[in-house]
């Protein structure tokens, strides 16, 4: 069973590249994506227990990734939410963690870390089955 994933990303090029790369390197399936906080919130809540991983950009077309994180506070223990941003400052990392982010990755220098995290989550999902 693949890791059911949602992406909140407003840059189409980044979104397409992320989907392609993630689906190549691990058993991950992107079942939804959106460019706004409202779209992300709507999808994540309407698919409440049906997703395993949400990857959220900080700056979205409307709203912010911090709002998406706040909306995911009451998720199941197996559901992970990570932030992927160009602005992974210590303050953003602290705020994201306070809102329940499981990890924060910088787009410019920590993509390999994100990919390793996704591979790890895929392995953990396989063990839960």
mmCIF file of C-alpha atoms in Angstrom:
data_model
loop_
_atom_site.group_PDB
_atom_site.id
_atom_site.type_symbol
_atom_site.label_atom_id
_atom_site.label_comp_id
_atom_site.label_asym_id
_atom_site.label_seq_id
_atom_site.Cartn_x
_atom_site.Cartn_y
_atom_site.Cartn_z
ATOM 1 C CA UNK A 1 0.000 0.000 0.000
ATOM 2 C CA UNK A 2 1.512 3.343 -0.984
ATOM 3 C CA UNK A 3 1.963 6.292 1.334
ATOM 4 C CA UNK A 4 -1.103 8.450 0.556
ATOM 5 C CA UNK A 5 0.185 12.007 0.265
ATOM 6 C CA UNK A 6 -1.218 15.520 -0.097
ATOM 7 C CA UNK A 7 0.840 18.467 -1.372
ATOM 8 C CA UNK A 8 0.075 22.102 -0.590
ATOM 9 C CA UNK A 9 2.242 23.957 -3.114
ATOM 10 C CA UNK A 10 1.420 26.961 -5.300
ATOM 11 C CA UNK A 11 4.335 26.710 -7.738
ATOM 12 C CA UNK A 12 3.293 24.332 -10.551
ATOM 13 C CA UNK A 13 6.866 23.519 -11.564
ATOM 14 C CA UNK A 14 7.853 22.631 -8.003
ATOM 15 C CA UNK A 15 4.641 20.617 -7.603
ATOM 16 C CA UNK A 16 5.202 18.602 -10.798
ATOM 17 C CA UNK A 17 8.872 17.939 -9.984
ATOM 18 C CA UNK A 18 8.056 16.910 -6.439
ATOM 19 C CA UNK A 19 5.321 14.503 -7.518
ATOM 20 C CA UNK A 20 7.548 12.935 -10.164
ATOM 21 C CA UNK A 21 10.563 12.570 -7.875
ATOM 22 C CA UNK A 22 8.655 11.301 -4.850
ATOM 23 C CA UNK A 23 6.787 8.697 -6.878
ATOM 24 C CA UNK A 24 10.084 7.503 -8.383
ATOM 25 C CA UNK A 25 11.993 7.069 -5.127
ATOM 26 C CA UNK A 26 9.402 5.562 -2.805
ATOM 27 C CA UNK A 27 6.018 3.885 -2.660
ATOM 28 C CA UNK A 28 4.162 7.142 -2.416
ATOM 29 C CA UNK A 29 0.979 8.224 -4.154
ATOM 30 C CA UNK A 30 -0.076 11.860 -4.358
ATOM 31 C CA UNK A 31 -3.861 11.737 -4.030
ATOM 32 C CA UNK A 32 -4.407 15.463 -3.785
ATOM 33 C CA UNK A 33 -2.799 18.856 -4.066
ATOM 34 C CA UNK A 34 -3.778 22.476 -3.763
ATOM 35 C CA UNK A 35 -2.356 25.966 -3.969
ATOM 36 C CA UNK A 36 -4.242 27.615 -1.089
ATOM 37 C CA UNK A 37 -4.718 27.118 2.619
ATOM 38 C CA UNK A 38 -8.465 26.645 2.108
ATOM 39 C CA UNK A 39 -7.969 23.946 -0.551
ATOM 40 C CA UNK A 40 -5.518 22.101 1.689
ATOM 41 C CA UNK A 41 -7.779 22.340 4.720
ATOM 42 C CA UNK A 42 -10.797 21.163 2.738
ATOM 43 C CA UNK A 43 -8.995 18.146 1.259
ATOM 44 C CA UNK A 44 -7.257 17.099 4.478
ATOM 45 C CA UNK A 45 -10.442 17.287 6.554
ATOM 46 C CA UNK A 46 -12.660 15.609 3.957
ATOM 47 C CA UNK A 47 -10.124 12.739 3.702
ATOM 48 C CA UNK A 48 -9.630 12.707 7.463
ATOM 49 C CA UNK A 49 -8.137 9.268 8.138
ATOM 50 C CA UNK A 50 -7.306 8.432 4.530
ATOM 51 C CA UNK A 51 -3.951 10.157 4.169
ATOM 52 C CA UNK A 52 -0.518 9.434 5.621
ATOM 53 C CA UNK A 53 1.630 12.439 4.714
ATOM 54 C CA UNK A 54 1.050 16.103 3.951
ATOM 55 C CA UNK A 55 3.869 18.210 2.521
ATOM 56 C CA UNK A 56 3.096 21.897 2.947
ATOM 57 C CA UNK A 57 4.771 24.999 1.541
ATOM 58 C CA UNK A 58 4.937 28.036 3.836
ATOM 59 C CA UNK A 59 3.745 30.613 1.315
ATOM 60 C CA UNK A 60 0.654 29.639 -0.648
ATOM 61 C CA UNK A 61 -1.422 31.457 -3.244
ATOM 62 C CA UNK A 62 -3.877 32.375 -0.461
ATOM 63 C CA UNK A 63 -3.281 31.788 3.235
ATOM 64 C CA UNK A 64 -0.195 30.076 4.560
ATOM 65 C CA UNK A 65 1.267 26.718 5.363
ATOM 66 C CA UNK A 66 1.215 27.656 9.040
ATOM 67 C CA UNK A 67 -2.581 27.745 8.822
ATOM 68 C CA UNK A 68 -2.557 24.313 7.191
ATOM 69 C CA UNK A 69 -0.389 23.004 10.035
ATOM 70 C CA UNK A 70 -2.752 24.457 12.617
ATOM 71 C CA UNK A 71 -5.658 22.710 10.906
ATOM 72 C CA UNK A 72 -3.877 19.347 11.168
ATOM 73 C CA UNK A 73 -3.349 19.397 14.921
ATOM 74 C CA UNK A 74 -5.964 16.710 15.630
ATOM 75 C CA UNK A 75 -4.694 14.148 13.150
ATOM 76 C CA UNK A 76 -3.990 10.477 13.830
ATOM 77 C CA UNK A 77 -0.545 9.473 15.126
ATOM 78 C CA UNK A 78 0.341 7.789 11.814
ATOM 79 C CA UNK A 79 -0.405 10.979 9.839
ATOM 80 C CA UNK A 80 2.672 13.148 9.339
ATOM 81 C CA UNK A 81 2.804 16.777 8.255
ATOM 82 C CA UNK A 82 6.011 18.406 7.088
ATOM 83 C CA UNK A 83 6.803 21.880 5.859
ATOM 84 C CA UNK A 84 8.879 22.395 2.716
ATOM 85 C CA UNK A 85 9.917 26.009 2.240
ATOM 86 C CA UNK A 86 12.563 28.385 0.958
ATOM 87 C CA UNK A 87 12.296 30.190 4.308
ATOM 88 C CA UNK A 88 13.348 27.522 6.809
ATOM 89 C CA UNK A 89 14.662 30.064 9.294
ATOM 90 C CA UNK A 90 15.040 29.154 12.967
ATOM 91 C CA UNK A 91 11.889 31.182 13.709
ATOM 92 C CA UNK A 92 9.817 29.402 11.023
ATOM 93 C CA UNK A 93 11.120 26.036 12.227
ATOM 94 C CA UNK A 94 10.105 26.926 15.793
ATOM 95 C CA UNK A 95 6.647 28.143 14.762
ATOM 96 C CA UNK A 96 6.052 25.098 12.566
ATOM 97 C CA UNK A 97 7.066 22.758 15.387
ATOM 98 C CA UNK A 98 4.765 24.599 17.790
ATOM 99 C CA UNK A 99 1.897 24.010 15.342
ATOM 100 C CA UNK A 100 2.661 20.290 15.161
ATOM 101 C CA UNK A 101 4.950 19.921 12.146
ATOM 102 C CA UNK A 102 6.818 16.636 12.231
ATOM 103 C CA UNK A 103 9.702 18.174 10.278
ATOM 104 C CA UNK A 104 10.716 21.258 8.302
ATOM 105 C CA UNK A 105 12.826 21.064 5.148
ATOM 106 C CA UNK A 106 14.476 23.847 3.175
ATOM 107 C CA UNK A 107 13.755 23.629 -0.566
ATOM 108 C CA UNK A 108 17.187 24.956 -1.462
ATOM 109 C CA UNK A 109 19.342 22.605 0.586
ATOM 110 C CA UNK A 110 17.368 19.845 2.281
ATOM 111 C CA UNK A 111 15.483 18.062 -0.502
ATOM 112 C CA UNK A 112 17.567 14.921 0.007
ATOM 113 C CA UNK A 113 16.533 15.014 3.667
ATOM 114 C CA UNK A 114 12.866 15.280 2.619
ATOM 115 C CA UNK A 115 13.277 12.330 0.262
ATOM 116 C CA UNK A 116 14.949 10.269 3.011
ATOM 117 C CA UNK A 117 12.086 11.187 5.360
ATOM 118 C CA UNK A 118 9.524 10.024 2.781
ATOM 119 C CA UNK A 119 11.375 6.744 2.256
ATOM 120 C CA UNK A 120 11.405 6.232 6.036
ATOM 121 C CA UNK A 121 7.670 6.980 6.285
ATOM 122 C CA UNK A 122 6.976 4.544 3.447
ATOM 123 C CA UNK A 123 8.876 1.813 5.319
ATOM 124 C CA UNK A 124 6.980 2.569 8.534
ATOM 125 C CA UNK A 125 3.663 2.442 6.652
ATOM 126 C CA UNK A 126 4.606 -0.988 5.265
ATOM 127 C CA UNK A 127 5.294 -2.220 8.816
ATOM 128 C CA UNK A 128 1.882 -0.995 10.043
ATOM 129 C CA UNK A 129 0.076 -3.182 7.503
#
